[in-house]
Short mmCIF file of C-alpha atoms in Angstrom, two decimals:
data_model
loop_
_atom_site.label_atom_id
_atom_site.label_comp_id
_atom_site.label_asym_id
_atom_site.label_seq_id
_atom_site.Cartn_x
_atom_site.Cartn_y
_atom_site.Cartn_z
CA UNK A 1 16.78 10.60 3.94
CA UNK A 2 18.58 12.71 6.23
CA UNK A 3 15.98 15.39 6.14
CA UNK A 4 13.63 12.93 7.13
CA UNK A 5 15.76 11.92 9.90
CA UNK A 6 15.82 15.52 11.27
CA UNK A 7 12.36 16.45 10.65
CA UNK A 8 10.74 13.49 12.51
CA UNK A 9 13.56 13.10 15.34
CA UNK A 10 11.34 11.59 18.09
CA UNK A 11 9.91 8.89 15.66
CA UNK A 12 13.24 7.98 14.24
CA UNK A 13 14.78 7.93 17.62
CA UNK A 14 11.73 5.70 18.75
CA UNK A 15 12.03 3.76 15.88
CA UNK A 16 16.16 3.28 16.94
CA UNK A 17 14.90 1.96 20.41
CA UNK A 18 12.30 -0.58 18.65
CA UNK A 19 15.70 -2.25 17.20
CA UNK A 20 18.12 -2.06 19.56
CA UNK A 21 14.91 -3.93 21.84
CA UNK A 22 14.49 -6.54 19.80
CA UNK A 23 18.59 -7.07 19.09
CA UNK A 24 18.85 -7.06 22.82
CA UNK A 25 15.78 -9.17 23.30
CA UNK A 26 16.96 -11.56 20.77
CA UNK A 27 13.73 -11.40 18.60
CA UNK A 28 15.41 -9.27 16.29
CA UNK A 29 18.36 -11.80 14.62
CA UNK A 30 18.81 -12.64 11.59
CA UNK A 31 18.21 -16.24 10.79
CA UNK A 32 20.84 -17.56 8.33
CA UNK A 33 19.73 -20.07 5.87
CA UNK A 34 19.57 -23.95 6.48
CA UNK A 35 21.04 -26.28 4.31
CA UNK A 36 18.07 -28.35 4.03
CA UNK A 37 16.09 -25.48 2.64
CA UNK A 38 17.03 -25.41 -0.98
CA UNK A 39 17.21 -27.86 -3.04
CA UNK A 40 20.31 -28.73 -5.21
CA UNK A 41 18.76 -26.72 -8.05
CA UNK A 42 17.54 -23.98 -6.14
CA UNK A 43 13.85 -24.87 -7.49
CA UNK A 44 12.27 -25.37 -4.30
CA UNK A 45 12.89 -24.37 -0.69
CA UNK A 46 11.06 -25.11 2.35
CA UNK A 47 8.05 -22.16 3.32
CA UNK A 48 5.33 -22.03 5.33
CA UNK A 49 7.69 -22.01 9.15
CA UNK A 50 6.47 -19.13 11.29
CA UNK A 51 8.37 -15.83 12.10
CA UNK A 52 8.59 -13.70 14.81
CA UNK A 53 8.50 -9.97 13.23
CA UNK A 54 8.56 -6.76 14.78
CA UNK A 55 7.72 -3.61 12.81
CA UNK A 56 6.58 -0.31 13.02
CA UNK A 57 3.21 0.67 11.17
CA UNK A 58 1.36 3.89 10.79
CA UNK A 59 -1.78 4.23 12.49
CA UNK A 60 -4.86 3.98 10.03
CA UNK A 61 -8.97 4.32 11.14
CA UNK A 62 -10.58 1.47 9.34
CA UNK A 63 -13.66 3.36 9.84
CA UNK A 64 -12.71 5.61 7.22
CA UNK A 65 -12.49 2.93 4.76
CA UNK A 66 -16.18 2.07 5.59
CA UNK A 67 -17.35 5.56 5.26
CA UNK A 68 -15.84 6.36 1.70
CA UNK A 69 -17.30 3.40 0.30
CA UNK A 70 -20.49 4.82 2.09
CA UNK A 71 -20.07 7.89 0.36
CA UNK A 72 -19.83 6.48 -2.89
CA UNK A 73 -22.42 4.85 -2.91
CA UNK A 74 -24.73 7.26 -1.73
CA UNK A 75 -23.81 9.47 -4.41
CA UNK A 76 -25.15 6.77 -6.39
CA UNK A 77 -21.81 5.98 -7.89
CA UNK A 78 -20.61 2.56 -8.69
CA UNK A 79 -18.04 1.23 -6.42
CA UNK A 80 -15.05 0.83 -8.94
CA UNK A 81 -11.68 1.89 -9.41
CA UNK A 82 -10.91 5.73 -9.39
CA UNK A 83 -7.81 5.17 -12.08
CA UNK A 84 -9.00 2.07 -13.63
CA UNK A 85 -12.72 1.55 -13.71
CA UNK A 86 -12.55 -1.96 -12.27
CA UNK A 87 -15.81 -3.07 -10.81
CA UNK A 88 -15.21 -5.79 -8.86
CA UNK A 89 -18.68 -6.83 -8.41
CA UNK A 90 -19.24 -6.75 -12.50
CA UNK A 91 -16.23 -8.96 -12.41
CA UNK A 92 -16.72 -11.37 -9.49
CA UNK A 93 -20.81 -10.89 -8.94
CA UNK A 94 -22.12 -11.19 -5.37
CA UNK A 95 -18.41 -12.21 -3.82
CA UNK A 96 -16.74 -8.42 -5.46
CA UNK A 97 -19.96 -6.76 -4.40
CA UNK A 98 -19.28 -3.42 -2.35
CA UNK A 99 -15.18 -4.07 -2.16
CA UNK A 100 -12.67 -2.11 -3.21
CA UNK A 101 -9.65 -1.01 -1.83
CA UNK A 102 -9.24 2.60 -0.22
CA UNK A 103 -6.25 4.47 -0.56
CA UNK A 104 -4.68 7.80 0.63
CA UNK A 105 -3.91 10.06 -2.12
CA UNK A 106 -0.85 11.79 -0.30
CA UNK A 107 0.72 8.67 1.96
CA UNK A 108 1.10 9.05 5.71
CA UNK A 109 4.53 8.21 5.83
CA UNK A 110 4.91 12.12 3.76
CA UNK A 111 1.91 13.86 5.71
CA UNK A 112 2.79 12.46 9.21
CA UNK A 113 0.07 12.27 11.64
CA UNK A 114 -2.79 14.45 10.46
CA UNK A 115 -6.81 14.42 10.12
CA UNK A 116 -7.59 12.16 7.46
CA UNK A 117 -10.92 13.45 5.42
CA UNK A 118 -12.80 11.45 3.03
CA UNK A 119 -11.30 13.51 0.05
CA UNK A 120 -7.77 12.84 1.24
CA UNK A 121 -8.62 8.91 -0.26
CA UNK A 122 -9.46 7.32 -3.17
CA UNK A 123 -11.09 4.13 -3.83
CA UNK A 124 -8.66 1.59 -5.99
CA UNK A 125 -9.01 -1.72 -7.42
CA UNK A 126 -5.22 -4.09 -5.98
CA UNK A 127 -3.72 -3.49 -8.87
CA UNK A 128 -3.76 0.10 -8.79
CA UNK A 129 -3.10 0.42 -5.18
CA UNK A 130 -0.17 -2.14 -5.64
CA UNK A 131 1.13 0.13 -8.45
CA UNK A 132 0.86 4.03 -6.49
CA UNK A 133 2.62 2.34 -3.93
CA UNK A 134 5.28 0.44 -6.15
CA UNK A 135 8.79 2.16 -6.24
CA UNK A 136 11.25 2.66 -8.69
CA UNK A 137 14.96 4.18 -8.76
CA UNK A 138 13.89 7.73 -7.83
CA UNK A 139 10.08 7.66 -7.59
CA UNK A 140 8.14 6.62 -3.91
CA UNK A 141 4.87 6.48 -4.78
CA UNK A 142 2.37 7.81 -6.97
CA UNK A 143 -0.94 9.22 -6.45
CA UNK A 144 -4.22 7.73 -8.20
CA UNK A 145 -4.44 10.99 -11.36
CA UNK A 146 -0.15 10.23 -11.97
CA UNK A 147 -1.33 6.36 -12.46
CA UNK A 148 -4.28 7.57 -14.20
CA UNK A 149 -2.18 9.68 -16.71
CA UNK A 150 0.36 6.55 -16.89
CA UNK A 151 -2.12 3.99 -17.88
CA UNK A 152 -3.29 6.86 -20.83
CA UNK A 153 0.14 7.37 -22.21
CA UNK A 154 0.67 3.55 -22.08
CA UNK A 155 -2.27 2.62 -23.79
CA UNK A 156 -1.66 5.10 -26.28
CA UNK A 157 2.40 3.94 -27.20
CA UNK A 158 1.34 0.31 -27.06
CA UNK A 159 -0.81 -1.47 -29.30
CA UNK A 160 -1.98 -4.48 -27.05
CA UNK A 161 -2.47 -2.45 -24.14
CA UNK A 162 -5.83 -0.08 -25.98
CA UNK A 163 -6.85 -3.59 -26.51
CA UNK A 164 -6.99 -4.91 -23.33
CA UNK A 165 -9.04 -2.23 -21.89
#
């Protein structure tokens, strides 16, 4: 953590200033819960209020998105899931056809700002893309071929998972 710290000083200290705005500001405050918002069980509590949030984001192109798909499918391959082989339009018909998610294979927040190529994403059904980007105790992220090689040795320890594919 500290690494990262050092290695991207300007955005970290940037980042710093974003917070100590919005403390200052007042937009950034932590909200502490209301009584009325849970019920005696804890079963239900009041959503659906709207939030104020501030956040930092990395930059994407959407155009990018648009042009893999593009590419795909004028290398006549079906639009499906690079790990999984969901097709959303064999699954959903005319409202799946040409979706699918698009995903970069080494995430920005590791490569920093950089030129993005076509080859540097993959095209992922949610579920997948959910799971490269889901952490664990000592793992980030994953890329598509690690999920790939997951789902294999999965399938092939459990029983009801071959199945299901």
């Amino acid at each position: 953590m500290i690494k990262a710290f050092i290695d991207r000083e300007a955005e970290m200290l940037e980042a710093a200033r974003a917070i100590e705005d919005g403390i200052g500001s007042g937009r950034l405050q932590l909200v502490p819960p209301q009584p009325d918002e849970i019920d005696d069980s804890g079963s239900t509590a009041i959503e659906g209020r709207l939030l104020v949030r501030q956040a930092l984001a990395r930059e994407r192109d959407p155009k990018l998105r648009r042009l893999k798909i593009k590419q795909a499918q004028e290398d006549g391959r079906p639009l499906r899931c690079e790990v999984c082989d969901f097709d959303f339009a064999r699954t959903y018909g005319a409202l799946g056809e040409g979706y699918i998610e698009v995903h970069h294979v080494t995430p920005l927040h590791i490569s920093g700002p950089r030129n993005t190529r076509l080859d540097d994403l993959a095209c992922l059904c949610a579920n997948c893309h959910r799971m490269c980007h889901k952490n664990r105790r000592g793992e980030s992220w994953r890329t598509p071929e690690a999920l790939r090689t997951l789902i294999r040795a999965s399938a092939s320890s459990t029983p009801h998972a071959a199945s299901a594919s």
